[in-house]
GROMACS .gro file of C-alpha atoms in nm:
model
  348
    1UNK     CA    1   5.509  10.500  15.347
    2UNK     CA    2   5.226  10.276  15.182
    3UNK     CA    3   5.356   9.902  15.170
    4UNK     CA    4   5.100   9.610  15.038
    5UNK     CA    5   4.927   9.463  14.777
    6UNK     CA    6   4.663   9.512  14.531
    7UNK     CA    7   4.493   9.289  14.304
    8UNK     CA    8   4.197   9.425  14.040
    9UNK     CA    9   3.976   9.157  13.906
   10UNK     CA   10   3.795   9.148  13.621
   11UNK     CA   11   3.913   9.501  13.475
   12UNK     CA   12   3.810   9.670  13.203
   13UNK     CA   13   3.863  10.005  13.115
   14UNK     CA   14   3.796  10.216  12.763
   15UNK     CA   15   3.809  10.518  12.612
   16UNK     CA   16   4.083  10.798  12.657
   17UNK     CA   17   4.363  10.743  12.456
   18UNK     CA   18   4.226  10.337  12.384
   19UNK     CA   19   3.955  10.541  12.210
   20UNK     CA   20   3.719  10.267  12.084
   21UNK     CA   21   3.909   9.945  12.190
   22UNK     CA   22   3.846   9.831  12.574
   23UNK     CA   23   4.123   9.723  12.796
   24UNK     CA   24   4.053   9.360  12.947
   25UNK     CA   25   4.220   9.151  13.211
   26UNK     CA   26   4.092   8.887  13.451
   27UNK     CA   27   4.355   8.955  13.710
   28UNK     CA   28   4.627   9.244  13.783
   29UNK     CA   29   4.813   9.230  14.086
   30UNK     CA   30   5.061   9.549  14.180
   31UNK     CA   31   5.305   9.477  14.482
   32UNK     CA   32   5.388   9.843  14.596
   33UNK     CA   33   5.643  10.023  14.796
   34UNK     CA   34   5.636  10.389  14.768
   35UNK     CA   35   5.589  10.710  15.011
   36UNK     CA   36   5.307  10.968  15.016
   37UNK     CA   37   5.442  11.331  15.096
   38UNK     CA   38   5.148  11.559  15.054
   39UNK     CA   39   5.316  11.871  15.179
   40UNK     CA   40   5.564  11.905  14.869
   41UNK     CA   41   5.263  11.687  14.650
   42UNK     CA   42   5.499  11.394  14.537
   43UNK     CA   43   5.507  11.040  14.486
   44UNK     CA   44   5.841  10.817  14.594
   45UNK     CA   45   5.871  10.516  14.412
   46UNK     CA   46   6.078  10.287  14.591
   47UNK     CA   47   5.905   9.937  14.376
   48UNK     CA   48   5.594   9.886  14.194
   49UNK     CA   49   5.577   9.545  14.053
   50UNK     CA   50   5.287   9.450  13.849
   51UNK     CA   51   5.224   9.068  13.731
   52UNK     CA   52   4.956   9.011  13.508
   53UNK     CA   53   4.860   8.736  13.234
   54UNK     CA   54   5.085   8.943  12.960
   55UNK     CA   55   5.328   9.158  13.103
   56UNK     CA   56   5.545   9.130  13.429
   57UNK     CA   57   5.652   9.505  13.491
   58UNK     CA   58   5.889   9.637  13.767
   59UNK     CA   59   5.888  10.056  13.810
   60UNK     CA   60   6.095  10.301  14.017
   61UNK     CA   61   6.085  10.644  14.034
   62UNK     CA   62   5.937  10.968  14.146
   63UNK     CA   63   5.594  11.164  14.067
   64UNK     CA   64   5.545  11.559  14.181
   65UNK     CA   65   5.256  11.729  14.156
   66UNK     CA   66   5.031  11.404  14.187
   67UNK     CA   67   4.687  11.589  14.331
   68UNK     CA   68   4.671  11.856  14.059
   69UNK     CA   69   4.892  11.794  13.716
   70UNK     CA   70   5.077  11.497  13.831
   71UNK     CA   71   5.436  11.454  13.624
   72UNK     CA   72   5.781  11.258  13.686
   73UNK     CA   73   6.031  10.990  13.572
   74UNK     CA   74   5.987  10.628  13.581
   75UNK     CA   75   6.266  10.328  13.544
   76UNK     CA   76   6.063  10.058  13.384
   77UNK     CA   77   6.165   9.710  13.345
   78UNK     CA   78   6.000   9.357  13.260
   79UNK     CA   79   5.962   9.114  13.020
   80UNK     CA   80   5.607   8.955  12.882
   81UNK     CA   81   5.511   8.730  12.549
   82UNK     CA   82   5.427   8.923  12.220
   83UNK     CA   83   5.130   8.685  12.158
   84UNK     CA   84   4.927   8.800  12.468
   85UNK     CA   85   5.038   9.186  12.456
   86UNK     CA   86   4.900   9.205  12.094
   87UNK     CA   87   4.567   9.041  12.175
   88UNK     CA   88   4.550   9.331  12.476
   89UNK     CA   89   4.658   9.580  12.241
   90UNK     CA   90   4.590   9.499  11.919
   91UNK     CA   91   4.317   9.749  11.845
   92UNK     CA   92   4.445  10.035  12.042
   93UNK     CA   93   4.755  10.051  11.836
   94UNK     CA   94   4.517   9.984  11.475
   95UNK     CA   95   4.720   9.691  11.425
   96UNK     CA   96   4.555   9.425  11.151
   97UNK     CA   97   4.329   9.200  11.252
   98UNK     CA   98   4.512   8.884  11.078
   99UNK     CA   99   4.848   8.996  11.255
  100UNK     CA  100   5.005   8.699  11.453
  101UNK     CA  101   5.337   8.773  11.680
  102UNK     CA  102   5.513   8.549  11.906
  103UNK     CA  103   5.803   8.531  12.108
  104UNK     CA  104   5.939   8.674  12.469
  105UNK     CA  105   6.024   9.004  12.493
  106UNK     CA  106   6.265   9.192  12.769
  107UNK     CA  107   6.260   9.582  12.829
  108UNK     CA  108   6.480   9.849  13.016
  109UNK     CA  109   6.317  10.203  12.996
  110UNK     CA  110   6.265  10.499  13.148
  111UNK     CA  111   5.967  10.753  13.088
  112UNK     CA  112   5.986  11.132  13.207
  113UNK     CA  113   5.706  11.366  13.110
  114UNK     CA  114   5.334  11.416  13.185
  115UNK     CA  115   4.969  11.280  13.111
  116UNK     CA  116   4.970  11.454  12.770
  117UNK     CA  117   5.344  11.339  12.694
  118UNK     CA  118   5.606  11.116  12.779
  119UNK     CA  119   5.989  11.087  12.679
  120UNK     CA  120   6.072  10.757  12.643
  121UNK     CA  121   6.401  10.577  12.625
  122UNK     CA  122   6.613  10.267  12.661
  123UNK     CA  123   6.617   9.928  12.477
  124UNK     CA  124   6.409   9.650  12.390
  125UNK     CA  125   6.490   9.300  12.329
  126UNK     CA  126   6.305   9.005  12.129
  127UNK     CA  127   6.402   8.671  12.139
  128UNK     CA  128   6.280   8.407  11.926
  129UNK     CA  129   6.036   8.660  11.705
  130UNK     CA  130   5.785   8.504  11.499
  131UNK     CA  131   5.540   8.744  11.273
  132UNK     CA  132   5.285   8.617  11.058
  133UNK     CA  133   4.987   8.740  10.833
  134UNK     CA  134   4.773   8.726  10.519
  135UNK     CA  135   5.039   8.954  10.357
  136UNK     CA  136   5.289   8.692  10.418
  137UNK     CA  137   5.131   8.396  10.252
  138UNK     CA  138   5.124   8.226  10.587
  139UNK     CA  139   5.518   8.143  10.575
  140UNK     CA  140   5.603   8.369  10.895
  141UNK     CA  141   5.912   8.570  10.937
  142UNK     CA  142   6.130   8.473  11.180
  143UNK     CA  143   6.400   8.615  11.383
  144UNK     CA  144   6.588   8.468  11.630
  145UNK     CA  145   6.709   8.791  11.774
  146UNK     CA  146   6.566   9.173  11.765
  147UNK     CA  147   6.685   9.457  11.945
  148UNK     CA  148   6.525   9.846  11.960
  149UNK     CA  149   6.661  10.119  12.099
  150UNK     CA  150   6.408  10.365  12.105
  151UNK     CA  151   6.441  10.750  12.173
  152UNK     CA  152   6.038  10.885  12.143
  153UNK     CA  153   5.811  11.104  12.236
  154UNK     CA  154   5.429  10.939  12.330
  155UNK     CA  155   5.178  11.189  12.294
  156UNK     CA  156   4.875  11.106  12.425
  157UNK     CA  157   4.538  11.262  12.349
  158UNK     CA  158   4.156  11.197  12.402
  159UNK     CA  159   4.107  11.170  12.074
  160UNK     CA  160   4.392  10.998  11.908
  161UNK     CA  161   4.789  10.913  12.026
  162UNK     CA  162   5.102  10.994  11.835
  163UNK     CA  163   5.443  10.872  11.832
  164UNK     CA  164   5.780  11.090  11.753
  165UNK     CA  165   6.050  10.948  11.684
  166UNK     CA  166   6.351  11.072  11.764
  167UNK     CA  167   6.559  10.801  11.642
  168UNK     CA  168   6.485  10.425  11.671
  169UNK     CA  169   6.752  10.206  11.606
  170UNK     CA  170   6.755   9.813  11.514
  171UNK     CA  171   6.959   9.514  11.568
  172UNK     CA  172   6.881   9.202  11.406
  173UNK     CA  173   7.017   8.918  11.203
  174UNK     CA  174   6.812   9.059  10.886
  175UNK     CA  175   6.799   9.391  10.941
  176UNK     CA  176   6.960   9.720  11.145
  177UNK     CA  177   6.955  10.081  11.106
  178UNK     CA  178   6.773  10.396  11.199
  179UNK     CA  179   6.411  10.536  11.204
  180UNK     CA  180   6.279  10.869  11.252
  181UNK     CA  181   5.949  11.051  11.188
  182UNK     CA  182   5.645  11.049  11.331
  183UNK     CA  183   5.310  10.816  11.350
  184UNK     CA  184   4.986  10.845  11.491
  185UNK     CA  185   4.665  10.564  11.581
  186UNK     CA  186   4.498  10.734  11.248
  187UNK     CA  187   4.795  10.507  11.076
  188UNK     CA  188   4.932  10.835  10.940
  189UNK     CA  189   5.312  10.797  10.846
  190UNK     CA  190   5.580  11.048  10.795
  191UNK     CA  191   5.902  10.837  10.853
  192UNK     CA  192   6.247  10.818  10.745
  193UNK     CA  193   6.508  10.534  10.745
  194UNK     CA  194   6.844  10.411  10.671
  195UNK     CA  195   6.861  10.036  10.687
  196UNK     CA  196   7.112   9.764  10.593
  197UNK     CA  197   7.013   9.419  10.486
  198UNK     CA  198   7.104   9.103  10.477
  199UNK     CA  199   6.973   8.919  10.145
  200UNK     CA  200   7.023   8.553  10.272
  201UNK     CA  201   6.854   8.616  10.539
  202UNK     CA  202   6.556   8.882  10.439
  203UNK     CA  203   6.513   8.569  10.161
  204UNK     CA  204   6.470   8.302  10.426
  205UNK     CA  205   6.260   8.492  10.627
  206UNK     CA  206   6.035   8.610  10.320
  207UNK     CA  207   6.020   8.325  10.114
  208UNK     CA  208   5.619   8.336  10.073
  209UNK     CA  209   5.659   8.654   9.919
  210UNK     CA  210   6.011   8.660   9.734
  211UNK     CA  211   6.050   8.473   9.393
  212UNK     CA  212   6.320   8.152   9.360
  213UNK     CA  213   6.558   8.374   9.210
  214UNK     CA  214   6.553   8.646   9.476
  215UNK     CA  215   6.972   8.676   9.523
  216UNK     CA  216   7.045   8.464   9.797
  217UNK     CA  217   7.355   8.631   9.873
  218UNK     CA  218   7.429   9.024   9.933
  219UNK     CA  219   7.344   9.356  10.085
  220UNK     CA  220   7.123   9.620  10.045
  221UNK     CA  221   7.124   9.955  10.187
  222UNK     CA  222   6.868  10.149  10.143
  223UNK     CA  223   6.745  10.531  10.240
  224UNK     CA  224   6.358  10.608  10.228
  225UNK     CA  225   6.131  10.857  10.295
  226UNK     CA  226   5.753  10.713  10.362
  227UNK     CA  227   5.443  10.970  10.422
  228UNK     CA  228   5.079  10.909  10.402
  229UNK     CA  229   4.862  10.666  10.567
  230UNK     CA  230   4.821  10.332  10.560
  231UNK     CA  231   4.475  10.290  10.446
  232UNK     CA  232   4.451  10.554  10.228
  233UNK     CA  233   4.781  10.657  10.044
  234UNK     CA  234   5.102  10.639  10.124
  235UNK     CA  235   5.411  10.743   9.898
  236UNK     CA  236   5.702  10.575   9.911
  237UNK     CA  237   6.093  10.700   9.768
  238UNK     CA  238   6.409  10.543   9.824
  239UNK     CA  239   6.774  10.510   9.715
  240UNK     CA  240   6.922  10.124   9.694
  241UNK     CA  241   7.268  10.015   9.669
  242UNK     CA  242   7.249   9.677   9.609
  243UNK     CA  243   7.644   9.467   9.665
  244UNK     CA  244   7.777   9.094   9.665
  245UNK     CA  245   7.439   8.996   9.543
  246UNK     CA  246   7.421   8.635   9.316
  247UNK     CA  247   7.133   8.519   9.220
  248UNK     CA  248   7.098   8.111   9.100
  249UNK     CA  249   6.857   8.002   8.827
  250UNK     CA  250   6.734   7.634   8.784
  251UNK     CA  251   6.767   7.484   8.428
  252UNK     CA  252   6.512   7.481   8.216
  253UNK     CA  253   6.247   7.233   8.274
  254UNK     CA  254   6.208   6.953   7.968
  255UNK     CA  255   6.464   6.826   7.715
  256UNK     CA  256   6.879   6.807   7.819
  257UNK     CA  257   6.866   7.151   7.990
  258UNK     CA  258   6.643   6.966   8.260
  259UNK     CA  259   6.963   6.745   8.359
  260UNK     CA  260   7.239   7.069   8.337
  261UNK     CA  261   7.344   7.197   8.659
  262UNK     CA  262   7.170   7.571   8.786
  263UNK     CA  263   7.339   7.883   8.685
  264UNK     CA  264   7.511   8.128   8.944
  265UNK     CA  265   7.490   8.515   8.849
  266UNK     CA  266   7.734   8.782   9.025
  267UNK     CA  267   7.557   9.075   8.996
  268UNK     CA  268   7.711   9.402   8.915
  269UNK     CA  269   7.688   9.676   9.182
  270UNK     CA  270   7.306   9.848   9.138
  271UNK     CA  271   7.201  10.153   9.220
  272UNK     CA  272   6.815  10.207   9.268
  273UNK     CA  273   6.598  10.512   9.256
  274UNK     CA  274   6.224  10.485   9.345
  275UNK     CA  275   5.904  10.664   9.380
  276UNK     CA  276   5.590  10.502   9.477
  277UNK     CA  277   5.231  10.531   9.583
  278UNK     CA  278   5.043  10.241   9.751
  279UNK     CA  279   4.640  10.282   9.796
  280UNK     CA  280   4.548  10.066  10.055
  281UNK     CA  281   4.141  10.119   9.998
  282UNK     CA  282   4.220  10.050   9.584
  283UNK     CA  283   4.472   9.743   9.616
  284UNK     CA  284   4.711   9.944   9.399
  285UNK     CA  285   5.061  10.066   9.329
  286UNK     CA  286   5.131  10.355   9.090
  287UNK     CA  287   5.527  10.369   9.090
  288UNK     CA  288   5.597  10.721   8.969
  289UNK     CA  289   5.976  10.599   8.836
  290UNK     CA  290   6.267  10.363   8.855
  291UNK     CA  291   6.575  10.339   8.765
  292UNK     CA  292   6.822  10.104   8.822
  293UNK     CA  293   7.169  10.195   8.730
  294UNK     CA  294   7.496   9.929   8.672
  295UNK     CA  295   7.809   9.827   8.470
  296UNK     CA  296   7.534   9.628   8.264
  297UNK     CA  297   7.342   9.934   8.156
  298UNK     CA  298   7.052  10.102   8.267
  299UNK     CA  299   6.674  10.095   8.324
  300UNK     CA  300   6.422  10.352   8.367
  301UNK     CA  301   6.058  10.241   8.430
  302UNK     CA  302   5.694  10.373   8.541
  303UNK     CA  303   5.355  10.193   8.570
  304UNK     CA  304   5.064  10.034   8.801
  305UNK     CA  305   5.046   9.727   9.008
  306UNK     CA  306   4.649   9.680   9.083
  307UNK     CA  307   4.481   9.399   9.251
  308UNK     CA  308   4.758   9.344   9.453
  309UNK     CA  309   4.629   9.106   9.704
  310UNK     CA  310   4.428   8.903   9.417
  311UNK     CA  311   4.526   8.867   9.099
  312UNK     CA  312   4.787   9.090   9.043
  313UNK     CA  313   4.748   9.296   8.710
  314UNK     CA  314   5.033   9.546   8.582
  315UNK     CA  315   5.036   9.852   8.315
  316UNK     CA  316   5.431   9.919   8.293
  317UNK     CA  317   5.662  10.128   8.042
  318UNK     CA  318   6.021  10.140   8.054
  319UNK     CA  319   6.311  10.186   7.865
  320UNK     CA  320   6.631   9.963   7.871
  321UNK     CA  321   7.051  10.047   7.765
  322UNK     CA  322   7.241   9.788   7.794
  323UNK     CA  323   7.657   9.736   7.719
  324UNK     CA  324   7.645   9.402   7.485
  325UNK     CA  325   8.034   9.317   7.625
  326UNK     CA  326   7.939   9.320   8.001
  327UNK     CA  327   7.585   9.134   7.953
  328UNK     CA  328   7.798   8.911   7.768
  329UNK     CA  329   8.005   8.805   8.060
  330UNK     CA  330   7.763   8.814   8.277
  331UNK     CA  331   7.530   8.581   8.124
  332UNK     CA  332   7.800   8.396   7.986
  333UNK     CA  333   7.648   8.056   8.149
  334UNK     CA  334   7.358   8.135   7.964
  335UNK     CA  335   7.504   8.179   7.594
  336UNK     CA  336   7.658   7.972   7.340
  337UNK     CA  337   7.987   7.870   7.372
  338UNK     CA  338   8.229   8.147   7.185
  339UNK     CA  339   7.972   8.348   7.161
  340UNK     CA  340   8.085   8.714   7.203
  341UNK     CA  341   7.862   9.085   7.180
  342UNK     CA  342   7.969   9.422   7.109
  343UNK     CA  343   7.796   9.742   7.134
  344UNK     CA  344   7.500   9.868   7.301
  345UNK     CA  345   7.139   9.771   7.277
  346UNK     CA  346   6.833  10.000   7.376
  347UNK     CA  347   6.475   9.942   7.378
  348UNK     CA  348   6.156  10.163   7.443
   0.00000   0.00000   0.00000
């Protein structure tokens, strides 16, 4: 039995699977309680608590095997702030440089596998999340509540690390559903997701991004399939249905409209179809199709978004059916008093 303490100062540690980025801390300090047997070669891990100036970590378990190809399951638990474990981990995981996170988080996991690989499951828990960066016009996102249940696979090689993922589910105010795919530190993709969301809340959280008349009521579900990688290209398809939504437009500015009251829209529900490729290195979007599909008609459209992050420039073509009696009542606030429409009106 080995019972003590053991405090590493100054560390730093790199390459492996940090590849390029360097591991830092001033001060780690494990409290340990575990037994040595080295005629069956494995570890007992009675408590291994580890306090440092990000994480607090607490880990049971067992190891066999530990002199030659040492393997075993771990019960991990702890809780640290989001802040300080992205500043330690920031470039081992190729997250962006402008990427801000706060907030505490709490964790209940356990790990079985190897050096190369590790199952990983349990939950995760984020209170009082905060997320901010150059992509978000400096209005961060904000959730008061987030909670992952993952169900991966860490692989973990000299030259680069990979995650499967079995299925990782999420909890939130804004946002819950399922992942799966896989990911590696090259930023490759190959994911799929079914998510539900909540419009007056994804609004709120988004509003540096998201126009005034963004609905401010409704959900969306939505299925995608995303593959590629993030700096180079990455295609993007998904299926929307889009319910309860109502959307609120301000008069127009100048002359009596200014003094009218804004207009509240019901939406119809829509069904959307995408396809999309994002360039990261060209600050583009080439969206392969659309079409948007309701009691109001129907839309089909293709084009390019370029110069995304500057001045935004677009190349679009669509085409547009629409049945005159429901736009009628739908934009009824809108129209002249007694003013009725029949038919159907397309345009190319």
């Amino acid at each position: 039995a080995i019972n003590g303490k053991t405090e590493l100062i100054n560390l730093s540690v790199r390459g492996g699977p940090l590849q390029n980025a360097t591991f830092e801390q001033p001060r780690i300090t494990f409290s340990h309680d575990l037994v040595l047997n080295f005629d069956t070669k494995t570890i007992d891990l009675t408590a291994i608590a580890l306090k440092s100036g990000f994480l607090d970590l607490l880990l049971s378990g067992s190891v066999k095997d530990f002199q030659e190809n040492p393997s075993g399951k771990l019960a991990v638990s702890g809780n640290g702030n989001l802040n300080d474990i992205v500043l330690v981990f920031g470039k081992m995981l190729s997250l962006p440089p402008d990427l801000k996170l706060a907030g505490e988080i709490n964790l209940s996991l356990t790990g079985e596998g190897d050096l190369n690989k590790v199952s990983l499951k349990g939950t995760t828990d984020c209170k009082n999340l905060e997320v901010n960066a150059a992509f978000l016009n400096n209005y961060p996102f904000r959730e008061t509540s987030l909670k992952l249940t993952p169900d991966v696979i860490l692989s973990l090689g000299e030259k680069t690390t990979g995650v499967a993922i079995n299925t990782l589910n999420i909890q939130s105010g804004v946002v819950s559903g399922d992942i799966k795919g896989t990911l590696d530190s090259e930023i490759a993709l190959d994911l799929t997701a079914r998510l539900s969301t909540r419009l007056a809340l994804l609004k709120k959280n988004l509003q540096g991004i998201l126009p005034d008349s963004f609905p401010g009521e409704g959900q969306l579900i939505s299925d995608l399939i995303i593959k590629g990688n993030l700096d180079q290209s990455l295609t993007v398809k998904g299926n929307h249905t889009l319910d309860g939504a109502t959307i609120v437009l301000p008069p127009a500015p100048g002359g009596e409209s200014a003094s009218l009251p804004p207009s509240t829209f019901s939406i119809p529900q829509l069904a959307i179809v995408h396809e999309a490729d994002y360039q990261g290195e060209r600050d583009k979007v080439s969206l392969k199709s659309l079409e948007v599909d309701s009691s109001l008609g129907k839309i089909k459209g293709s084009g390019t978004l370029s110069r995304i992050s500057k001045d935004l420039l677009t190349n679009c073509k669509g085409a547009l059916a629409l049945d005159m009696p429901a736009v009628t009542k739908f934009a009824k606030d809108l129209l002249p008093e007694g003013l009725t429409m029949k038919g159907r009106a397309t345009s190319r």
